[in-house]
Structure formats: C-alpha cells, structure tokens
Amino acid sequence: TLFPYTTLFRSLIAILWLAPLAFAQNYSAQQVTEQGVPVVHLVDRAAGVTVSVAPTLGNRAYEMLVHGQNILYFPGLASPQAAGLNAVPFLAPWANRLDEQGFWANGKHYAFDMALGNVRGATPLHGLLTAAKGWRVTDASADAQSAHVTSRFEFWRYPDLMAQWPFAHEYEMTYRLSGGTLEVAISVTNLSTEPMPVGVGWHPYFNIASGDRKQAKLKIPAKTRALVDNYDNVFPTGVTEPTEGSKFDFRAARPMGEQFLDDCFMDLIREADGIVAAEIHDPAAHYAVKVTSVSPAVQAYQCYAPPEKPFIVLEPQFNIGDPFNKKVWKDRNTGMVMLAPNHEVVYDATVEISKI
C-alpha cells in the first residue's frame, strides 16, 4: 500500500512548512484593543521583552516590559495623565521649548493661533504631535529577525495643525524589536513648495527600577551644555560652557546623587561608527539602559532628571532649546533642519537593556 509513504510525505511537507514558522514565532506583532485603546504589542520571547505602542496616543511606545517589568514611566492607558509627557512621546515639528508663540522660516514670522488649543503651554513645548490621534498603522508583522510596526501620520490632512505649521508634510515611523533591543526610525518628508524647518526628538522617561535615584549613574558623551536663565523658564542664554571638570561632566558614567538636571547637552562625542551613546545605570537593580542614535542630524541630548521623581529622561533630538531665537544663538546652527521640497530627513534611536 502507498498509505505509509503518503503519510510520510505529508509529514515531511508539514515539517518543512512549519520550520520557518516556528523559528519566526520567537517574534510576534499583535494588534489588539486594551481599555478601549488600539495598541500593538511587539514580542521578543527569547529576550523576554515586549514593547507596546499606542498609535492613537501620538504613536507612543508606552511600555517596554523586560521580564515583566516596565522600564518606562507611564501612568496607564486609562489614566487621565496618559496623554501627558510620559513613556516615550514623539516630538515634532520641533523639540524642546520656544520663547515665543510662533517661529521664523524663510524670512517670515508665523504666529501660533493659541485659541486652537493644540500648542502645549504659553511657552510652546515639544511640538504639536505628542498625543496626535491620526497615526495609521500600515504594517505590523514579524519574521525570523524581528517584530515591527510601521505607522504613518499625514500632517497635511489636519487644518488645525496646518494653521500652526503651514507646511504640508508627513511622517513614517517604524518600531523594530530585535534581540531585545528597540529601534525607532522616523522619516519626515516635505510635501510643500517651500523649505520647511523641522526638528525631531524622542522623549523616553526611564524608570529607576530600584527606586534609589542617588546611586543611579548617568553618562552623556557631550563636550558642552547650554546655560539657561533658570530651571523654571529653562530658556537658553546663548552661552555654552565645557562640561569637562564641571558638575555637568557625564562623559563617563557617575552617580547623580541629588543633582537636578533639565539641561541641553551639545557638541556630542560620537564613536568611530558615528553612534552617540548615552546611558543610565541602576546598580541596585543590576541593569543599565543605553540610548543611542546614529543620525547626523541629532545635535543634542536633553536630560530631565528631578531628584524627587522616579525617572530619568534622555532625549536625543535634532535641535537645541529655543532654536529660532537669533538674539541668543546668533549665527549658530541650532539643529533645525531646513528640509527642501520633496526631500526627507531620517531620525533614529535605539534602546538597549543590559545587566550590570
């Protein structure tokens, strides 16, 4: 009879078909709804890492579970504070703060319409998209190398946004989880007929897992920092000072103690491959997080670290604080990219967790 051979043949076919599937099952990308919010879970089972993204919450990565513990500071999807500054807000079309309710581009001043309610604060802060609802998922999938989700935001579709930043443009953002490391790549394309100023930043709030901020260590490879008027306004004065030998010298990781930081670190020190790598160490919890970027457009890392809070913020960003203020910065390159029509610029960052 042919039955045993037929069975064997079918079994071999099943094994050959399932083998790559089983290999890919280490990674998965799951689109679900939680507490009424659409989310995407990227899972790396071998590394014990799950990254969760909420597209309708500014396409924010709100959770990075490492063996069940969220390393991101986030109050929860159901919290009234969920749309505030927490987890990893996306900052664009500018990062950091402005000292006026408007900006300059192509020799023209554009005043914000504050009545629209989409500019954060009397001192405009962190762009217009931190909690934008219009992100559309275009792909969520996994293969043998990673789990990933790509989303698109078409800025030009929203009259209230175009009223504030009148340049048609769009964003594409991909989160990729591979080998326990989270990568984000963001492209910005100028669809308008004029050069468009754009600054991009990523604003991760990292939990101090041990709860002991004093022993937490910080590393930021930067030669200078921007002086500010005070830590209430945090407006740059246009003066920079070397970090070397100062209490702001974090070129090598050292304990933070009770030091308060809300500072823009500049003149970044890149490794041979062009990477800038900042780090937070939590020795009491035996883990460290590394935040890197290879994008040449990233000019600064902003660090926000109030000693009474359970988090430290490390923000790789294109631009320095108050980038349109020629009175303080004069002819200095402030990091705002003047993006030509039909051109794009790419931002990247990675988050890597390790034991120490």
CSV table of C-alpha atoms in Angstrom, one decimal:
chain,number,residue,atom,x,y,z
A,1,THR,CA,0.0,0.0,0.0
A,2,LEU,CA,1.0,3.6,-0.6
A,3,PHE,CA,-0.5,4.8,2.7
A,4,PRO,CA,2.6,4.9,4.8
A,5,TYR,CA,4.5,6.7,2.1
A,6,THR,CA,1.8,9.2,1.6
A,7,THR,CA,1.6,9.9,5.3
A,8,LEU,CA,5.4,10.2,5.5
A,9,PHE,CA,5.4,12.6,2.5
A,10,ARG,CA,2.7,14.8,4.1
A,11,SER,CA,4.6,14.8,7.4
A,12,LEU,CA,7.7,15.9,5.7
A,13,ILE,CA,5.9,18.7,3.9
A,14,ALA,CA,4.3,19.8,7.2
A,15,ILE,CA,7.7,19.9,8.9
A,16,LEU,CA,9.3,21.9,6.0
A,17,TRP,CA,6.4,24.3,6.1
A,18,LEU,CA,6.3,24.7,9.8
A,19,ALA,CA,10.0,25.0,10.4
A,20,PRO,CA,10.4,28.7,9.4
A,21,LEU,CA,7.1,29.5,11.1
A,22,ALA,CA,8.3,28.0,14.4
A,23,PHE,CA,11.6,29.9,14.0
A,24,ALA,CA,9.7,33.2,13.4
A,25,GLN,CA,7.4,32.6,16.4
A,26,ASN,CA,10.1,33.9,18.7
A,27,TYR,CA,8.9,37.3,17.4
A,28,SER,CA,5.3,38.4,17.1
A,29,ALA,CA,3.3,41.6,16.4
A,30,GLN,CA,-0.2,41.7,17.8
A,31,GLN,CA,-2.8,44.3,17.1
A,32,VAL,CA,-5.4,44.4,19.9
A,33,THR,CA,-7.6,46.8,21.9
A,34,GLU,CA,-6.9,47.3,25.5
A,35,GLN,CA,-9.1,49.5,27.8
A,36,GLY,CA,-10.7,50.9,24.6
A,37,VAL,CA,-7.3,51.9,23.1
A,38,PRO,CA,-5.9,50.2,19.9
A,39,VAL,CA,-2.4,49.0,20.7
A,40,VAL,CA,0.3,47.0,19.0
A,41,HIS,CA,2.4,44.5,21.0
A,42,LEU,CA,5.9,43.6,19.7
A,43,VAL,CA,7.2,40.5,21.4
A,44,ASP,CA,10.7,39.0,21.6
A,45,ARG,CA,10.1,35.8,23.6
A,46,ALA,CA,13.8,34.8,23.7
A,47,ALA,CA,14.9,38.1,25.2
A,48,GLY,CA,11.8,38.3,27.4
A,49,VAL,CA,11.0,41.8,26.0
A,50,THR,CA,7.6,43.2,24.9
A,51,VAL,CA,7.2,46.7,23.5
A,52,SER,CA,3.7,48.2,23.3
A,53,VAL,CA,2.7,51.1,21.1
A,54,ALA,CA,-0.5,53.1,21.1
A,55,PRO,CA,-1.0,54.7,17.6
A,56,THR,CA,-3.8,56.9,18.7
A,57,LEU,CA,-1.7,58.3,21.6
A,58,GLY,CA,0.8,60.0,19.4
A,59,ASN,CA,2.1,56.6,18.2
A,60,ARG,CA,3.8,56.4,21.6
A,61,ALA,CA,5.7,53.5,22.9
A,62,TYR,CA,4.2,53.4,26.3
A,63,GLU,CA,5.5,50.1,27.7
A,64,MET,CA,8.8,48.2,27.4
A,65,LEU,CA,8.5,45.1,29.5
A,66,VAL,CA,11.8,43.4,30.4
A,67,HIS,CA,11.0,40.1,32.0
A,68,GLY,CA,7.6,41.6,33.1
A,69,GLN,CA,8.9,44.9,34.4
A,70,ASN,CA,8.1,48.1,32.6
A,71,ILE,CA,11.3,50.2,32.3
A,72,LEU,CA,9.2,53.2,31.0
A,73,TYR,CA,7.4,55.6,33.3
A,74,PHE,CA,3.7,55.5,32.4
A,75,PRO,CA,0.6,56.0,34.5
A,76,GLY,CA,-1.6,53.6,32.5
A,77,LEU,CA,-3.8,53.7,29.4
A,78,ALA,CA,-6.9,54.5,31.5
A,79,SER,CA,-5.2,57.3,33.4
A,80,PRO,CA,-6.2,61.0,32.7
A,81,GLN,CA,-2.5,61.7,32.5
A,82,ALA,CA,-1.9,59.1,29.7
A,83,ALA,CA,-1.7,61.8,27.1
A,84,GLY,CA,0.7,63.9,29.1
A,85,LEU,CA,4.5,63.7,29.0
A,86,ASN,CA,5.4,60.2,30.0
A,87,ALA,CA,6.6,56.9,28.4
A,88,VAL,CA,8.1,57.9,25.0
A,89,PRO,CA,6.4,61.0,23.4
A,90,PHE,CA,7.4,61.8,19.9
A,91,LEU,CA,8.4,65.5,19.4
A,92,ALA,CA,7.9,67.3,16.1
A,93,PRO,CA,7.9,69.5,14.1
A,94,TRP,CA,10.2,70.9,16.8
A,95,ALA,CA,11.7,69.5,20.0
A,96,ASN,CA,12.3,71.4,23.3
A,97,ARG,CA,10.9,74.8,24.0
A,98,LEU,CA,10.3,78.1,22.2
A,99,ASP,CA,10.4,81.5,23.9
A,100,GLU,CA,7.5,82.9,21.9
A,101,GLN,CA,4.2,81.8,20.4
A,102,GLY,CA,5.5,81.5,16.9
A,103,PHE,CA,8.5,80.8,14.8
A,104,TRP,CA,10.6,82.1,11.8
A,105,ALA,CA,11.0,80.4,8.4
A,106,ASN,CA,12.2,81.6,5.0
A,107,GLY,CA,12.4,85.2,6.3
A,108,LYS,CA,8.8,85.2,7.5
A,109,HIS,CA,7.3,85.0,11.0
A,110,TYR,CA,4.5,82.6,11.7
A,111,ALA,CA,2.3,83.3,14.8
A,112,PHE,CA,0.6,80.4,16.5
A,113,ASP,CA,-3.2,80.6,16.9
A,114,MET,CA,-3.3,79.8,20.6
A,115,ALA,CA,-7.1,79.6,20.5
A,116,LEU,CA,-6.9,76.3,18.7
A,117,GLY,CA,-5.6,74.6,21.8
A,118,ASN,CA,-3.0,72.4,20.1
A,119,VAL,CA,0.1,74.2,21.2
A,120,ARG,CA,1.4,72.9,24.5
A,121,GLY,CA,1.7,75.8,27.1
A,122,ALA,CA,2.1,79.5,26.9
A,123,THR,CA,5.8,78.7,26.3
A,124,PRO,CA,5.4,76.3,23.3
A,125,LEU,CA,7.0,73.0,24.2
A,126,HIS,CA,7.8,69.8,22.2
A,127,GLY,CA,5.9,70.4,19.0
A,128,LEU,CA,2.4,69.5,18.0
A,129,LEU,CA,2.2,65.7,17.9
A,130,THR,CA,2.9,64.3,21.4
A,131,ALA,CA,-0.6,62.9,21.6
A,132,ALA,CA,-1.8,63.1,18.0
A,133,LYS,CA,-4.6,60.7,17.2
A,134,GLY,CA,-4.2,60.4,13.4
A,135,TRP,CA,-1.4,57.8,13.1
A,136,ARG,CA,-2.4,55.0,10.8
A,137,VAL,CA,-0.7,51.6,11.1
A,138,THR,CA,0.4,50.4,7.6
A,139,ASP,CA,2.2,47.2,8.7
A,140,ALA,CA,2.5,45.1,11.8
A,141,SER,CA,4.3,41.9,11.4
A,142,ALA,CA,7.2,39.6,12.5
A,143,ASP,CA,9.8,37.5,10.8
A,144,ALA,CA,12.8,35.4,12.0
A,145,GLN,CA,14.8,38.6,12.8
A,146,SER,CA,12.3,41.0,14.4
A,147,ALA,CA,8.8,42.2,15.3
A,148,HIS,CA,8.0,45.6,13.8
A,149,VAL,CA,5.2,48.1,13.3
A,150,THR,CA,5.1,50.9,10.8
A,151,SER,CA,2.7,53.9,11.0
A,152,ARG,CA,2.2,57.0,9.0
A,153,PHE,CA,1.0,60.5,10.0
A,154,GLU,CA,-0.2,62.8,7.2
A,155,PHE,CA,0.2,66.2,8.8
A,156,TRP,CA,-1.3,68.0,5.7
A,157,ARG,CA,-4.7,66.4,6.4
A,158,TYR,CA,-5.3,68.4,9.6
A,159,PRO,CA,-6.3,72.0,9.1
A,160,ASP,CA,-5.7,72.8,12.8
A,161,LEU,CA,-2.1,71.6,12.5
A,162,MET,CA,-1.5,73.3,9.2
A,163,ALA,CA,-2.8,76.5,10.7
A,164,GLN,CA,0.1,76.4,13.2
A,165,TRP,CA,2.8,74.9,10.9
A,166,PRO,CA,1.8,75.7,7.3
A,167,PHE,CA,4.0,73.2,5.5
A,168,ALA,CA,2.5,70.1,4.0
A,169,HIS,CA,4.5,67.1,5.2
A,170,GLU,CA,4.2,63.6,6.6
A,171,TYR,CA,5.9,61.2,9.0
A,172,GLU,CA,6.6,57.5,8.8
A,173,MET,CA,7.7,55.7,12.0
A,174,THR,CA,8.9,52.2,12.4
A,175,TYR,CA,9.4,50.5,15.8
A,176,ARG,CA,11.5,47.3,15.5
A,177,LEU,CA,12.2,44.9,18.3
A,178,SER,CA,15.2,42.6,17.7
A,179,GLY,CA,17.5,40.8,20.0
A,180,GLY,CA,15.8,42.6,23.0
A,181,THR,CA,16.7,46.0,21.5
A,182,LEU,CA,14.1,48.5,20.5
A,183,GLU,CA,14.9,50.6,17.4
A,184,VAL,CA,12.9,53.5,16.1
A,185,ALA,CA,13.3,55.0,12.6
A,186,ILE,CA,11.3,58.2,11.7
A,187,SER,CA,11.3,59.8,8.2
A,188,VAL,CA,9.9,63.3,7.6
A,189,THR,CA,9.0,64.2,4.0
A,190,ASN,CA,8.4,67.8,3.0
A,191,LEU,CA,5.4,67.9,0.5
A,192,SER,CA,5.2,71.7,0.4
A,193,THR,CA,6.7,74.0,-2.2
A,194,GLU,CA,9.0,75.8,0.3
A,195,PRO,CA,11.8,74.7,2.5
A,196,MET,CA,10.4,73.6,5.8
A,197,PRO,CA,12.0,73.8,9.2
A,198,VAL,CA,11.8,70.6,11.2
A,199,GLY,CA,13.2,69.4,14.5
A,200,VAL,CA,12.6,65.9,15.7
A,201,GLY,CA,13.0,64.4,19.2
A,202,TRP,CA,12.2,61.3,21.2
A,203,HIS,CA,11.5,61.8,24.8
A,204,PRO,CA,11.8,58.5,26.8
A,205,TYR,CA,11.1,58.5,30.6
A,206,PHE,CA,13.0,55.7,32.1
A,207,ASN,CA,12.0,54.2,35.5
A,208,ILE,CA,14.6,53.9,38.2
A,209,ALA,CA,13.7,50.3,39.0
A,210,SER,CA,15.5,50.2,42.4
A,211,GLY,CA,13.8,53.5,43.5
A,212,ASP,CA,17.2,54.7,44.6
A,213,ARG,CA,17.9,57.8,42.5
A,214,LYS,CA,21.1,58.7,44.4
A,215,GLN,CA,23.0,55.7,43.3
A,216,ALA,CA,21.8,55.9,39.7
A,217,LYS,CA,24.5,56.7,37.3
A,218,LEU,CA,24.3,58.9,34.1
A,219,LYS,CA,26.5,59.0,31.0
A,220,ILE,CA,26.1,61.6,28.3
A,221,PRO,CA,29.1,62.0,25.9
A,222,ALA,CA,28.9,65.7,25.3
A,223,LYS,CA,31.6,68.4,25.4
A,224,THR,CA,29.3,71.4,26.2
A,225,ARG,CA,26.0,72.3,27.7
A,226,ALA,CA,23.7,75.3,27.1
A,227,LEU,CA,23.4,77.7,30.0
A,228,VAL,CA,19.8,78.7,30.8
A,229,ASP,CA,18.2,81.7,32.6
A,230,ASN,CA,16.9,79.4,35.4
A,231,TYR,CA,15.3,76.0,35.9
A,232,ASP,CA,11.8,77.5,35.9
A,233,ASN,CA,11.8,79.0,32.4
A,234,VAL,CA,14.7,76.9,31.0
A,235,PHE,CA,15.4,79.5,28.3
A,236,PRO,CA,18.9,79.3,26.9
A,237,THR,CA,21.0,82.4,27.2
A,238,GLY,CA,23.1,81.7,24.1
A,239,VAL,CA,26.1,80.9,26.3
A,240,THR,CA,27.6,77.4,26.4
A,241,GLU,CA,30.2,76.0,28.7
A,242,PRO,CA,32.5,73.0,28.6
A,243,THR,CA,31.3,70.0,30.6
A,244,GLU,CA,34.9,68.9,31.4
A,245,GLY,CA,35.6,69.2,35.1
A,246,SER,CA,32.2,70.6,36.0
A,247,LYS,CA,29.3,69.0,37.9
A,248,PHE,CA,27.8,68.5,34.4
A,249,ASP,CA,30.6,66.3,33.2
A,250,PHE,CA,28.9,63.0,32.5
A,251,ARG,CA,31.2,61.8,29.7
A,252,ALA,CA,31.9,58.8,32.0
A,253,ALA,CA,29.1,57.3,34.0
A,254,ARG,CA,28.9,58.6,37.5
A,255,PRO,CA,26.3,58.7,40.3
A,256,MET,CA,23.8,61.5,40.1
A,257,GLY,CA,23.2,62.0,43.8
A,258,GLU,CA,20.8,64.8,44.5
A,259,GLN,CA,21.7,66.8,41.3
A,260,PHE,CA,18.8,68.3,39.4
A,261,LEU,CA,19.0,68.3,35.6
A,262,ASP,CA,17.0,70.0,32.9
A,263,ASP,CA,19.9,70.6,30.5
A,264,CYS,CA,20.7,70.5,26.9
A,265,PHE,CA,24.0,68.7,26.2
A,266,MET,CA,25.7,69.6,22.9
A,267,ASP,CA,28.8,69.0,20.9
A,268,LEU,CA,28.2,65.3,21.1
A,269,ILE,CA,31.0,62.8,21.2
A,270,ARG,CA,30.5,60.1,18.6
A,271,GLU,CA,32.1,56.7,18.4
A,272,ALA,CA,34.0,55.5,15.4
A,273,ASP,CA,30.9,54.3,13.7
A,274,GLY,CA,29.1,57.6,14.2
A,275,ILE,CA,27.0,56.4,17.1
A,276,VAL,CA,26.2,58.7,20.1
A,277,ALA,CA,25.5,56.5,23.2
A,278,ALA,CA,24.1,57.9,26.5
A,279,GLU,CA,23.5,55.6,29.4
A,280,ILE,CA,21.6,55.2,32.7
A,281,HIS,CA,22.9,52.7,35.2
A,282,ASP,CA,20.9,51.4,38.2
A,283,PRO,CA,23.4,49.3,40.1
A,284,ALA,CA,21.0,48.5,42.9
A,285,ALA,CA,18.7,46.9,40.3
A,286,HIS,CA,21.6,45.4,38.3
A,287,TYR,CA,20.5,46.9,35.0
A,288,ALA,CA,21.5,49.6,32.6
A,289,VAL,CA,19.8,51.2,29.6
A,290,LYS,CA,21.7,52.6,26.6
A,291,VAL,CA,20.1,55.2,24.3
A,292,THR,CA,21.9,55.6,21.0
A,293,SER,CA,21.5,57.5,17.8
A,294,VAL,CA,23.5,57.4,14.6
A,295,SER,CA,21.6,60.1,12.7
A,296,PRO,CA,24.0,63.0,11.9
A,297,ALA,CA,21.0,65.4,12.3
A,298,VAL,CA,20.9,64.6,16.1
A,299,GLN,CA,22.7,67.6,17.6
A,300,ALA,CA,21.8,67.4,21.3
A,301,TYR,CA,20.6,65.2,24.2
A,302,GLN,CA,18.3,66.9,26.6
A,303,CYS,CA,18.3,65.3,30.1
A,304,TYR,CA,15.5,66.0,32.6
A,305,ALA,CA,16.1,64.4,36.0
A,306,PRO,CA,14.4,65.9,39.0
A,307,PRO,CA,15.8,64.1,42.1
A,308,GLU,CA,12.4,63.7,43.7
A,309,LYS,CA,11.0,61.8,40.7
A,310,PRO,CA,11.3,58.1,40.0
A,311,PHE,CA,12.5,58.6,36.4
A,312,ILE,CA,15.3,60.0,34.2
A,313,VAL,CA,14.6,61.4,30.8
A,314,LEU,CA,17.2,61.1,27.9
A,315,GLU,CA,16.1,62.8,24.7
A,316,PRO,CA,18.1,62.6,21.5
A,317,GLN,CA,17.0,65.5,19.4
A,318,PHE,CA,17.8,67.4,16.2
A,319,ASN,CA,17.6,70.9,17.7
A,320,ILE,CA,18.8,72.6,20.8
A,321,GLY,CA,16.5,74.7,23.0
A,322,ASP,CA,14.7,77.8,21.6
A,323,PRO,CA,16.1,77.1,18.1
A,324,PHE,CA,14.6,80.1,16.3
A,325,ASN,CA,15.9,82.7,18.7
A,326,LYS,CA,18.6,84.5,16.8
A,327,LYS,CA,19.1,87.1,19.6
A,328,VAL,CA,20.6,84.4,21.8
A,329,TRP,CA,22.1,82.0,19.3
A,330,LYS,CA,23.1,84.5,16.6
A,331,ASP,CA,24.6,82.5,13.7
A,332,ARG,CA,25.0,79.2,15.5
A,333,ASN,CA,23.5,76.1,13.9
A,334,THR,CA,20.6,75.3,16.3
A,335,GLY,CA,19.8,71.9,14.7
A,336,MET,CA,16.6,72.8,12.9
A,337,VAL,CA,16.8,71.1,9.5
A,338,MET,CA,15.6,73.2,6.6
A,339,LEU,CA,14.1,70.4,4.5
A,340,ALA,CA,13.9,71.1,0.8
A,341,PRO,CA,10.6,70.4,-1.0
A,342,ASN,CA,10.1,66.7,-1.9
A,343,HIS,CA,13.1,65.7,0.4
A,344,GLU,CA,13.2,63.7,3.6
A,345,VAL,CA,15.2,63.6,6.7
A,346,VAL,CA,15.6,60.5,8.9
A,347,TYR,CA,15.8,60.3,12.7
A,348,ASP,CA,16.8,57.1,14.6
A,349,ALA,CA,17.3,56.0,18.1
A,350,THR,CA,17.7,52.7,19.9
A,351,VAL,CA,17.1,51.5,23.5
A,352,GLU,CA,19.2,48.6,24.7
A,353,ILE,CA,18.9,47.0,28.1
A,354,SER,CA,21.8,45.1,29.8
A,355,LYS,CA,22.7,43.5,33.1
A,356,ILE,CA,25.4,45.1,35.2
